[in-house]
Coordinates of C-alpha atoms in Angstrom, one line a residue:
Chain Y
X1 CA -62.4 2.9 -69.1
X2 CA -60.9 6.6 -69.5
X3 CA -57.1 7.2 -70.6
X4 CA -55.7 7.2 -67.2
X5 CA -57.3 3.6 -65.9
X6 CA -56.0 2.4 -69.7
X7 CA -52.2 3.6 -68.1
X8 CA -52.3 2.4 -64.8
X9 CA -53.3 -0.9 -66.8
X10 CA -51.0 -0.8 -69.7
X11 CA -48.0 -2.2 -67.2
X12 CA -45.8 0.9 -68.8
X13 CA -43.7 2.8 -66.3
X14 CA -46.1 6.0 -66.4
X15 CA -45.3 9.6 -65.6
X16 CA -48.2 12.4 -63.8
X17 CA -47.3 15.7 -62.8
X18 CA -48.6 17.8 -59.9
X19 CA -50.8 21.0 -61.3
X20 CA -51.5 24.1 -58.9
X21 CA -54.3 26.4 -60.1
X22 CA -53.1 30.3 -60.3
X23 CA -54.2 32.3 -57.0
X24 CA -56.3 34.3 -58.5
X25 CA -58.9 35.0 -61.0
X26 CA -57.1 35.4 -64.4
X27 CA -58.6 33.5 -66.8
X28 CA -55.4 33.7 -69.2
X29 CA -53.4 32.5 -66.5
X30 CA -55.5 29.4 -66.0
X31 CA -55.5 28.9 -69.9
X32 CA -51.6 29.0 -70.7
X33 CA -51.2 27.1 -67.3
X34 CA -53.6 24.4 -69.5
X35 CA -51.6 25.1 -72.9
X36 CA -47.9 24.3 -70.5
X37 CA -48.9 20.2 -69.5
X38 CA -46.4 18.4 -71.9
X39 CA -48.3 16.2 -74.0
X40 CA -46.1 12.6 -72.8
X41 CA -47.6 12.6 -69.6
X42 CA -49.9 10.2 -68.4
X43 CA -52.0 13.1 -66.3
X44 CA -51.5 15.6 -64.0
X45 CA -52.8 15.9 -61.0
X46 CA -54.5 19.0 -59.8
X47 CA -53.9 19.6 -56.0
X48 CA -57.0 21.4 -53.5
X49 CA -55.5 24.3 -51.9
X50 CA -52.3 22.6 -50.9
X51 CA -50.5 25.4 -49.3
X52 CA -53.0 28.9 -49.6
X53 CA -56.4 30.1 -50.9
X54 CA -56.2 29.5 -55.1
X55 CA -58.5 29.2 -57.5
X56 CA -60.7 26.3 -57.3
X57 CA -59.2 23.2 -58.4
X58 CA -62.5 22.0 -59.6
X59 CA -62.5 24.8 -62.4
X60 CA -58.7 24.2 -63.2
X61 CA -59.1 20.6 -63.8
X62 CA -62.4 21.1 -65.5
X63 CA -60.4 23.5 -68.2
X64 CA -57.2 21.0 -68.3
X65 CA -59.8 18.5 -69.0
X66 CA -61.5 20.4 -72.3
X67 CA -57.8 20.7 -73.5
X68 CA -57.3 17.3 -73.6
X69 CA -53.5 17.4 -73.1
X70 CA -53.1 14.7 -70.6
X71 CA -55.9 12.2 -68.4
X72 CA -56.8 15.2 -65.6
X73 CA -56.8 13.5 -61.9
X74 CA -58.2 15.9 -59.3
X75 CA -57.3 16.3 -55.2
X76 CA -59.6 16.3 -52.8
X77 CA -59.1 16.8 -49.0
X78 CA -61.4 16.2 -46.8
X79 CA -60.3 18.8 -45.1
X80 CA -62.3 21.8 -46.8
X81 CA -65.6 19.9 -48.2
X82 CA -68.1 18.1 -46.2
X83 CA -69.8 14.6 -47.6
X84 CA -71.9 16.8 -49.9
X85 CA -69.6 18.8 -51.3
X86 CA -66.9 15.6 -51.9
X87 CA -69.3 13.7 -53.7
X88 CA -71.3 16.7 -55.8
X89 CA -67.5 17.9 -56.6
X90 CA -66.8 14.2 -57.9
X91 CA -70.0 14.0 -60.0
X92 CA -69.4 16.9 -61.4
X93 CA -65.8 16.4 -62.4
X94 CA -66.8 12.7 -63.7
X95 CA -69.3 14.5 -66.1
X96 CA -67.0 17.4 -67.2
X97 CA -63.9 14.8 -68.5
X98 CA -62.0 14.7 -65.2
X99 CA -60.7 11.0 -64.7
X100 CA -59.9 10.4 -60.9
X101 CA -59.8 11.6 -57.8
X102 CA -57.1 11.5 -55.4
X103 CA -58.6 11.5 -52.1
X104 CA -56.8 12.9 -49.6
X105 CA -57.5 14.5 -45.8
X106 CA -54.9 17.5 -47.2
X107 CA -52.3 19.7 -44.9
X108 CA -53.7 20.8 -41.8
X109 CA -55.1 24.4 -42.4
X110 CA -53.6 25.7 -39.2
X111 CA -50.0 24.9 -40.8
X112 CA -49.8 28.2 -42.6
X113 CA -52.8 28.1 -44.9
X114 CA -55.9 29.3 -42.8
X115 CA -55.2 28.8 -39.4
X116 CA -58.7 30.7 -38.8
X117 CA -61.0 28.4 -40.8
X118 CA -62.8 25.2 -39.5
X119 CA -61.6 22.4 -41.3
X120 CA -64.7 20.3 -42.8
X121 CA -63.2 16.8 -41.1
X122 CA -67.0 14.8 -42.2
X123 CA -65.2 11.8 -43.8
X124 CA -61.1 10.8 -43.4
X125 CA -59.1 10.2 -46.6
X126 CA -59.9 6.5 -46.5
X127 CA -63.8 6.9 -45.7
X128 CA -63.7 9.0 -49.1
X129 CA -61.9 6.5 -51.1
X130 CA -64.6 4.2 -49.8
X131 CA -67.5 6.7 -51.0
X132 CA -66.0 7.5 -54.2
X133 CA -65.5 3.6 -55.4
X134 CA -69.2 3.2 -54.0
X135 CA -70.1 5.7 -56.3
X136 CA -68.0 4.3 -59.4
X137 CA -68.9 1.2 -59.2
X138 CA -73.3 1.3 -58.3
X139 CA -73.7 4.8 -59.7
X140 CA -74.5 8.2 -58.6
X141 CA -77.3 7.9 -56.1
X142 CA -77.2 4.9 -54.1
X143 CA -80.6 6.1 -52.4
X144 CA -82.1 5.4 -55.5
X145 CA -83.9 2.2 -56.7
X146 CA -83.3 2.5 -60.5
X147 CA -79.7 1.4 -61.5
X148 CA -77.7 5.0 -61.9
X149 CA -75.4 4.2 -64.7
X150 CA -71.3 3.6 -62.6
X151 CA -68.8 6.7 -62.9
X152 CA -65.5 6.6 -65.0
X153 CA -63.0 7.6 -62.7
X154 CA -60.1 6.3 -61.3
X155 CA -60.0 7.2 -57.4
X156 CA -56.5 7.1 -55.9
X157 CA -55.1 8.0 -51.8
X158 CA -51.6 9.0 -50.7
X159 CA -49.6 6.7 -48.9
X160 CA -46.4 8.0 -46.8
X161 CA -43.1 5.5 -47.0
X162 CA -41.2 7.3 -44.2
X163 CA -44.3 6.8 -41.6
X164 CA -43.4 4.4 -38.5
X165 CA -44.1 2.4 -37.0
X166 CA -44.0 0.0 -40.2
X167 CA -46.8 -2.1 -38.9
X168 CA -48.7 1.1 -38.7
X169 CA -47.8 2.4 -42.2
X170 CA -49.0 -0.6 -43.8
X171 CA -52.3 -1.0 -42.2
X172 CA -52.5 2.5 -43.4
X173 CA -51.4 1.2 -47.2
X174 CA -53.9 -1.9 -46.2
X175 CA -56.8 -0.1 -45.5
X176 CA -56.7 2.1 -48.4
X177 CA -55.8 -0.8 -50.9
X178 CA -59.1 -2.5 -49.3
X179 CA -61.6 0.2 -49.8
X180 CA -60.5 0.0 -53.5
X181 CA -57.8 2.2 -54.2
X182 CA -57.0 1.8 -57.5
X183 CA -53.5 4.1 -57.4
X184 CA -51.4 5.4 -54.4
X185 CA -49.1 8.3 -54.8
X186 CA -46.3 8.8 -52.5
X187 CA -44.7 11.3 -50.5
X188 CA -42.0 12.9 -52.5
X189 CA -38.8 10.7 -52.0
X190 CA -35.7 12.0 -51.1
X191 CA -34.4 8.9 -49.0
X192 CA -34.2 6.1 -52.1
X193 CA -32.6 3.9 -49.4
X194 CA -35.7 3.8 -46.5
X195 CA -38.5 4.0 -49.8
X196 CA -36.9 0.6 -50.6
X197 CA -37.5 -1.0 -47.6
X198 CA -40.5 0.5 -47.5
X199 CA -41.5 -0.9 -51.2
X200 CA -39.6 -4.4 -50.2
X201 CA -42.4 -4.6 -46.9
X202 CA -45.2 -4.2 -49.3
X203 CA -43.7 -6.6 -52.2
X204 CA -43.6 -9.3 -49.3
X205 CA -47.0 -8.7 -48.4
X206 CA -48.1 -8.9 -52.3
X207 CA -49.8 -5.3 -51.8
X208 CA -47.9 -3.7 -55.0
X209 CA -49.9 -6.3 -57.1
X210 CA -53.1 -5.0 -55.4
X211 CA -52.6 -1.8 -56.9
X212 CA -50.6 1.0 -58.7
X213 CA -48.0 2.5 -56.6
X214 CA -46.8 6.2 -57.6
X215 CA -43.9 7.6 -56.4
X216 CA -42.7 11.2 -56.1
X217 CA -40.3 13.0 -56.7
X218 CA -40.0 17.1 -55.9
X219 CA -37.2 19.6 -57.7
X220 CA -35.9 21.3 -55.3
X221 CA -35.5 25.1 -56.6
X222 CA -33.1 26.6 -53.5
X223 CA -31.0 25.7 -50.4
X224 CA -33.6 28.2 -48.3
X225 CA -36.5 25.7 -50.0
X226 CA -34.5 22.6 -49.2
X227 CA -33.9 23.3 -45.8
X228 CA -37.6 24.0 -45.0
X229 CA -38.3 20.8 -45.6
X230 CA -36.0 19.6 -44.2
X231 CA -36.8 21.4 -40.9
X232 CA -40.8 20.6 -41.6
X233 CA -40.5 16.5 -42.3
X234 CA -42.9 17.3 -44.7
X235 CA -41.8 14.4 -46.8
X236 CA -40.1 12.3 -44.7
X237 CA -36.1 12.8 -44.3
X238 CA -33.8 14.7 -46.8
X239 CA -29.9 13.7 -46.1
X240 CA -27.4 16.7 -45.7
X241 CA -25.9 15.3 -48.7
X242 CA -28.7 16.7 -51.2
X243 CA -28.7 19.6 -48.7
X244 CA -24.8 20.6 -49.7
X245 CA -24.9 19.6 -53.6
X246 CA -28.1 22.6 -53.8
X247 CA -26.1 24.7 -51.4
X248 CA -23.3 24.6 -53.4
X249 CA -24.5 24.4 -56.9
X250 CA -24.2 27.4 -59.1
X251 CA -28.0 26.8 -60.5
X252 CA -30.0 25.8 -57.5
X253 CA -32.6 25.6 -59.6
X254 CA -31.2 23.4 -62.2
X255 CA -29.6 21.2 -59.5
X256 CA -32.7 20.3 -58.3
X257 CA -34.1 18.9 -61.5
X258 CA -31.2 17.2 -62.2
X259 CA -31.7 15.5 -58.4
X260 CA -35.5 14.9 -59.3
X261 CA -34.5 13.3 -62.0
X262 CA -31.6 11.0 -60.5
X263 CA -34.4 9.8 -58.0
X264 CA -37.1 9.4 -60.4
X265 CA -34.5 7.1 -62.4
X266 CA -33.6 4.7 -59.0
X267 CA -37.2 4.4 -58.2
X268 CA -38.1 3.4 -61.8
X269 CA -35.5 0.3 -61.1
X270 CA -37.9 -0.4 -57.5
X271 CA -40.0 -3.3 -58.0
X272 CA -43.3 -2.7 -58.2
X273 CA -43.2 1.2 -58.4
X274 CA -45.7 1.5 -61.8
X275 CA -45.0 5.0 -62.2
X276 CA -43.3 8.8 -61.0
X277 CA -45.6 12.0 -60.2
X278 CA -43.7 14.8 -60.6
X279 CA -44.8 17.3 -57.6
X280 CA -44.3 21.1 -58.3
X281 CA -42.9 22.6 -55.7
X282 CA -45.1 25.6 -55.8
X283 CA -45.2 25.9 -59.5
X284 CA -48.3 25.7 -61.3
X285 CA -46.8 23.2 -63.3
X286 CA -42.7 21.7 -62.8
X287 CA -40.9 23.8 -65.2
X288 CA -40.3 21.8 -68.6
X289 CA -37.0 21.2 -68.2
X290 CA -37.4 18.9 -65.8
X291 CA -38.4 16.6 -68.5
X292 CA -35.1 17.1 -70.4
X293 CA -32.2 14.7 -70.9
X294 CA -29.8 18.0 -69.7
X295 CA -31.6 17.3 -66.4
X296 CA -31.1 13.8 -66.8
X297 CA -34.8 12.5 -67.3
X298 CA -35.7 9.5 -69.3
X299 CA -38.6 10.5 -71.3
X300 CA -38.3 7.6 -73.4
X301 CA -38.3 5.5 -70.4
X302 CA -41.8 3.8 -71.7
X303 CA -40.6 0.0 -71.2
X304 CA -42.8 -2.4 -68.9
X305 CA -42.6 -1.8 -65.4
X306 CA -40.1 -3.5 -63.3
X307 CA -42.3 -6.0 -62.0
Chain H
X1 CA -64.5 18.5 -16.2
X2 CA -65.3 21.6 -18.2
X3 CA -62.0 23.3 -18.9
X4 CA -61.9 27.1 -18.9
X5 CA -59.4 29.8 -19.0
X6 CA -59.8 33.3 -18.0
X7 CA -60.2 36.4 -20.4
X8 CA -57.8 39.3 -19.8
X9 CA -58.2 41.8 -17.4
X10 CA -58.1 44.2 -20.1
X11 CA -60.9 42.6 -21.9
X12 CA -63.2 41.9 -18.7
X13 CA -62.4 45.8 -18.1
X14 CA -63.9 46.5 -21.8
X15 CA -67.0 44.4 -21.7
X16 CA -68.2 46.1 -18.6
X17 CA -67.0 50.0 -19.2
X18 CA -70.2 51.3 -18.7
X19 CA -71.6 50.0 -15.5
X20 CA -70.9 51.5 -12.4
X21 CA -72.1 48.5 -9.8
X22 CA -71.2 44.8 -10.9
X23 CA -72.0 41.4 -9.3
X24 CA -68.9 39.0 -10.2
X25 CA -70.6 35.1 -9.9
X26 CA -67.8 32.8 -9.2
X27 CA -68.6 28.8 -9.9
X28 CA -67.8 26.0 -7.4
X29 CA -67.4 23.5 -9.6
X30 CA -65.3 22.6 -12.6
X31 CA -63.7 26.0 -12.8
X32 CA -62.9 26.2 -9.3
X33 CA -60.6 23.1 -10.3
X34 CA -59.3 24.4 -13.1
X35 CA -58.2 27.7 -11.6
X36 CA -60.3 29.7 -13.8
X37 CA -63.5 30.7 -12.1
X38 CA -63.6 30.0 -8.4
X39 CA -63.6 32.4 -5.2
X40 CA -59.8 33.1 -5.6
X41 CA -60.1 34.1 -9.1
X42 CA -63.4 36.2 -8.3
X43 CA -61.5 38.1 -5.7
X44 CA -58.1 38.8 -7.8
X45 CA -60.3 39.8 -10.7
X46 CA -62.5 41.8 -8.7
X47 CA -59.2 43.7 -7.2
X48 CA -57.9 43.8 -10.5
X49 CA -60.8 45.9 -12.2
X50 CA -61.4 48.0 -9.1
X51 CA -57.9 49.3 -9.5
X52 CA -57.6 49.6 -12.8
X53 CA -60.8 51.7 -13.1
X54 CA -60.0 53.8 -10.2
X55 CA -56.5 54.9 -12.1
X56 CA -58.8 55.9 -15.0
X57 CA -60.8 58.5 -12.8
X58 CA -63.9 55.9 -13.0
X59 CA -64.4 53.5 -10.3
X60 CA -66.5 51.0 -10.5
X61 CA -68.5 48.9 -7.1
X62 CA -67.9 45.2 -7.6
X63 CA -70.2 42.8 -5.5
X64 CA -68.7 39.0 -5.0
X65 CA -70.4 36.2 -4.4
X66 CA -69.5 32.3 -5.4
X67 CA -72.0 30.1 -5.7
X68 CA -71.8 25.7 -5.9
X69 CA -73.0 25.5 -9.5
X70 CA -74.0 28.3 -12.0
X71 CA -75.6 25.3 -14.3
X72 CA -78.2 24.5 -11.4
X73 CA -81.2 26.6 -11.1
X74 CA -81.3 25.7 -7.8
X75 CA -78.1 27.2 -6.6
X76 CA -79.0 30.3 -8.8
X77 CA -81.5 31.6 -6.2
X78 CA -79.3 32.5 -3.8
X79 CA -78.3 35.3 -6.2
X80 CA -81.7 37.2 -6.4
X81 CA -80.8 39.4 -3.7
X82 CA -77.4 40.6 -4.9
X83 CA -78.4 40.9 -8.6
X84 CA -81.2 43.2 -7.6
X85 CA -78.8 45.3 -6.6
X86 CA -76.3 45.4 -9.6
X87 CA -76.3 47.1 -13.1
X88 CA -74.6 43.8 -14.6
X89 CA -73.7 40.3 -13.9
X90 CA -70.0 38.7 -14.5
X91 CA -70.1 35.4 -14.5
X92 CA -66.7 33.6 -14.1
X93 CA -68.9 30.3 -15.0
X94 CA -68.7 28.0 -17.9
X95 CA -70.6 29.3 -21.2
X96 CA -73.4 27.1 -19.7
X97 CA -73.2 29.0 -16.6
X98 CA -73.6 32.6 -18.2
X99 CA -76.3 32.0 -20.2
X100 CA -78.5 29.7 -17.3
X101 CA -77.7 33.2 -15.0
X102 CA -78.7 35.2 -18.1
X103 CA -82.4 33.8 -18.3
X104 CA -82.7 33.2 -14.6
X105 CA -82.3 36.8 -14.8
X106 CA -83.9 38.4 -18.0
X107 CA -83.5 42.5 -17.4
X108 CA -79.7 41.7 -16.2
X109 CA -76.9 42.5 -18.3
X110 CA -74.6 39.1 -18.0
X111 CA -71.0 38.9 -19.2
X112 CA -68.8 36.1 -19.7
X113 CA -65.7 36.1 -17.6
X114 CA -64.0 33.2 -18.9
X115 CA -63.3 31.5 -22.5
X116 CA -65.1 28.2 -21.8
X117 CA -62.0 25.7 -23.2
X118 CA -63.2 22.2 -23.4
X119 CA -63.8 18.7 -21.9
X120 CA -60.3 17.2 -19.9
X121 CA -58.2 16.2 -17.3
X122 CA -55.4 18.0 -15.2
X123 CA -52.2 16.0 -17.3
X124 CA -50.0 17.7 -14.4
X125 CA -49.7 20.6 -11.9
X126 CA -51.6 23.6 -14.2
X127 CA -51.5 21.8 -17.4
X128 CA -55.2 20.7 -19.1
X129 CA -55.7 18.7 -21.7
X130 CA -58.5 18.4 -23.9
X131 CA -60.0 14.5 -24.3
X132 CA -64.0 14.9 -25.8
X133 CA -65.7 17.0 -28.1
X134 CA -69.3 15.2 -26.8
X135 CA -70.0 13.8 -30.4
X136 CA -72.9 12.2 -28.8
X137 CA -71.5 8.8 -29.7
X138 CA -68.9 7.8 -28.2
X139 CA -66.9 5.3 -30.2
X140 CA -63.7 5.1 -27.6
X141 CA -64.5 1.0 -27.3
X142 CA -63.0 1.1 -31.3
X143 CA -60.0 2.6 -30.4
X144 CA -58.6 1.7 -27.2
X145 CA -59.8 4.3 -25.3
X146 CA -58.0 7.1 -26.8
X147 CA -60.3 9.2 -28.9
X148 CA -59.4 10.3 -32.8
X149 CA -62.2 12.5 -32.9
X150 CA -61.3 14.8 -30.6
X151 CA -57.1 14.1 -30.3
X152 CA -56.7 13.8 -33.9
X153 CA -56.2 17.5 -35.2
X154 CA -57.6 15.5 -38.3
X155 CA -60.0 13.6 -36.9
X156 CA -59.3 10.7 -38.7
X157 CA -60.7 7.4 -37.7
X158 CA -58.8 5.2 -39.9
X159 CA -55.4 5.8 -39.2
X160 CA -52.6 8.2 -39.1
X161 CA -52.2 11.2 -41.7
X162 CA -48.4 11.7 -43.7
X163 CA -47.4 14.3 -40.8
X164 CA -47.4 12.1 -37.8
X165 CA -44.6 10.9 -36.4
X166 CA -43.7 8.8 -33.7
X167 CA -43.5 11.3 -31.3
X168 CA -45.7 13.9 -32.2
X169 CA -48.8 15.7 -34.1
X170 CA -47.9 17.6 -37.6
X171 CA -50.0 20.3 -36.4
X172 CA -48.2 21.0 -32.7
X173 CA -44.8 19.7 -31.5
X174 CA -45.7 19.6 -28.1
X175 CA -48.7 17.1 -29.0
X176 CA -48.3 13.5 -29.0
X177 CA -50.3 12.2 -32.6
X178 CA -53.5 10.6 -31.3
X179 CA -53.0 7.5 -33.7
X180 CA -49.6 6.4 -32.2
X181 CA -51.0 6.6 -29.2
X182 CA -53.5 4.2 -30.2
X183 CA -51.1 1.9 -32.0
X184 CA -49.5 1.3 -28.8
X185 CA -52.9 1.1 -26.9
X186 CA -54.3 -1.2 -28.6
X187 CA -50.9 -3.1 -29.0
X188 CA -50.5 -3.3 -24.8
X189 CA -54.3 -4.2 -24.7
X190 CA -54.0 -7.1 -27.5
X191 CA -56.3 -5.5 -29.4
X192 CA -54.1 -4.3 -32.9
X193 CA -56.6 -6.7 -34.8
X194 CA -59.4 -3.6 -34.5
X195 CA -56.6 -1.3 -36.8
X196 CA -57.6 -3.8 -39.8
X197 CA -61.4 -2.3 -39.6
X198 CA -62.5 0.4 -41.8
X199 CA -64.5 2.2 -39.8
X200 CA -67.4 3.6 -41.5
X201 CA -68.1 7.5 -41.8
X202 CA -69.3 8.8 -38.6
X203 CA -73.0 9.6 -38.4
X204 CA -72.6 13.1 -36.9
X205 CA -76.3 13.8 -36.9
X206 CA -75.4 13.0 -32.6
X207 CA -73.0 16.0 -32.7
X208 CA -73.7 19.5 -32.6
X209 CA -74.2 20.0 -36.3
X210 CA -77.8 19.9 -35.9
X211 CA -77.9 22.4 -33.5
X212 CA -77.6 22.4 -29.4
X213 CA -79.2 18.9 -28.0
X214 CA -81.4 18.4 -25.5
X215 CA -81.6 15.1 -23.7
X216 CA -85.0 14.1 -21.5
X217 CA -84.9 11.0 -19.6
X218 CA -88.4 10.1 -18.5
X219 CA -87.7 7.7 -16.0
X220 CA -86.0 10.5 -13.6
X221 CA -88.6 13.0 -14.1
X222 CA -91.0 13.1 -11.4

């Protein structure tokens, strides 16, 4: 088993962070975005063309991976890559030191990313969670009759807290858990309240046993930033109260981590939450202050999880 | 029914600039009902063009004629006579319609009148909505009769994505998201049991993807 399956196993409150490869082609921009993953984290996790055209995230989590800094998960939506290209992508990644896949069907392309391009739309997020765990566990070619040695990889979906009806949501966590999930990494919370509830409905149905639940959390960086996603539900609802405090704050910036970090530290006290991915926020990687204790993070915060 | 909506005047004007003596083809079928292609839209158009080349110091002769369906050879003979005696052909058909008028008639300029929409209904007074993609196999008995292939911008067939909400699509405020609509479907049908099934990846060799189908049914031919 590779690093990251050891962590989600370890029962050790564990820590990822969100990586977006550079928009274009600069090879030393790729490399010091490699040399910036602090070496505490668990993994990052490198997303697919979340918001424009970057470089590939296939290449930026096949160079994280030869640096060795952290366990390298890598994004992929279903959105841009057909069946062939989802599962090719994933061999290759398993054979170049990537250790999961988070399999995801992505933002919709027409939402300010390429509203020109047909989107791929062969599998849904939870077919390719299926495929992928076919894959790891009988091999690489399930056409063939001789025993393909199994993949090491960890596959993982996204699950959404805030998304109601509640019986809908968790048929949604269900399904995914059933195809073999083995994480799920949230929305970015802003709402601690609602993701409790949320958590509470899966403790009662014993689904955060069935798997590694991930939470998120997202800096804010400005009041124009807050209030687009506020305005885009994006991640579910963000009260006026976090709205004012950037607003008002003489470091927006600063504010923001220190709010990331505030959340991160109630939702490490959630039962059954096994660990906080730190999204970037359109940063190639979350500044490193984040993970300061002048921000308020708990790096040593590497006690069992809260289970 | 086949859902169109008409190009712009400006654009018909453009695609047919250099002829002098056009035959405008209306369709009395699906785009009749949609207020795209019928007689009325023939004639307005044809008005249209006539004046708008006349101010430009280049009139143009339109010929009109509307016939029952431009899919149907057999309605396409009646135009023999007045295609003989036009440059070019606009047909205010479906994209099925101009190209069966373009190789009924193979030395004929044709031109599409229309962008040829999709498959829907009339959802009120001048509003259509779109309802199948024809994926060749139809899996509507899975989810209540509301169809995630077509309705989900997605097309997800497991559920919703992060964006919906319970009144409408990420992609489009003014669209409802296809999966609510089949949670309550299915809910008012008894039938929320069929949200537990994974349903497998769709075996899209019945789609297009493969190229445009052909279907022969033996037992009709004569």
């Amino acid at each position: 088993m590779n690093r990251f399956g050891q962590s989600l196993l370890s029962g050790r409150m564990i820590t990822t962070a969100e990586v977006l490869a550079p928009a274009g082609a600069d090879p030393a921009a790729l490399r010091a975005l490699s040399l910036s993953v602090p070496s505490f984290l668990d993994a990052v996790i490198v997303a697919d063309n979340p918001d424009r055209i970057r470089s590939s995230a296939f290449s930026a989590a096949v160079e994280l991976s030869r640096r060795k800094a952290a366990g390298v998960i890598l994004s992929m939506t279903t959105r841009d890559r057909n069946r062939l290209a989802l599962m090719s992508d994933a061999l290759g990644a398993a054979a170049l030191g990537v250790e999961g896949i988070l399999c995801m069907s992505g933002r919709h392309g027409s939402i300010d990313i390429c509203p020109e391009a047909a989107a791929a739309g062969d599998f849904d997020s939870i077919q390719l969670v299926q495929a992928m765990k076919r894959m790891v566990l009988d091999g690489a070619d399930p056409k063939s009759k001789k025993k393909a040695p199994a993949l090491n990889l960890q596959i993982g979906a996204t699950v959404h807290p805030y998304l109601r009806p509640l019986q809908l949501n968790l048929m949604c966590v269900r399904k995914k858990i059933s195809v073999g999930a083995d994480f799920l990494v949230t929305q970015a919370v802003f709402d601690t309240e609602e993701f409790e509830s949320w958590m509470a409905a899966l403790r009662r149905r014993g689904l955060d046993k069935r798997t590694a639940i991930i939470a998120s959390v997202l800096p804010l960086s400005s009041g124009e930033h807050v209030r687009a996603l506020q305005r885009s539900r994006m991640y579910g609802p963000i009260g006026d109260d976090i709205v004012d405090r950037i607003s008002a704050a003489p470091d927006p910036a600063a504010e923001g981590l220190s709010i990331a970090a505030e959340i991160a530290n109630i939702l490490r006290g959630i039962r059954g939450v096994r660990g906080i991915h730190v999204i970037g926020g359109g940063c190639g990687l979350v500044p490193p202050e984040m993970f300061s204790e002048k921000a308020g993070w708990k790096s040593e915060d590497r006690g069992s999880v809260n289970a | 029914m086949i859902v169109a909506s008409p190009k712009s005047i400006t654009e018909l004007k453009s695609i047919i600039e250099g002829h002098r003596k056009v035959l405008f083809v209306g369709c009395g079928t699906c785009v009749t009902v949609c207020l795209a292609g019928g007689e009325r839209e023939v004639s307005i158009s044809s008005y249209a063009i006539r004046m708008a080349r006349r101010l430009d110091r280049n009139p143009v002769e339109i010929l009109q004629i509307t016939i029952e369906r431009q899919c149907d050879n057999e309605f396409l003979k009646e135009l023999a006579a007045p295609a003989s005696e036009a440059e070019a052909i606009v047909s205010f058909g479906c994209g099925a319609g101009v190209q069966a008028i373009a190789e009924r008639f193979p030395g004929k300029p044709v031109y599409a009148a229309l962008n040829t929409q999709f498959l829907g209904v009339l959802e009120q007074q001048a509003v259509w909505t779109e309802k199948c993609m024809g994926c060749g196999d139809c899996m509507l008995a899975h989810f209540g009769g509301i169809c995630p292939v077509t309705r989900c911008a997605k097309r997800l067939l497991n559920g919703p994505c992060g964006g919906s909400t319970e009144t409408r699509c990420e992609v489009d405020p003014d669209r409802p998201c296809a999966w609510q609509l089949i949670y309550e479907r299915l809910k008012s049908i008894g039938q929320l049991g069929r949200l537990e099934e994974v349903v497998p990846p769709k075996d899209w060799s019945t789609a297009w993807y493969g190229g445009a189908r052909k279907i022969v049914r033996r037992e009709h031919q004569v």
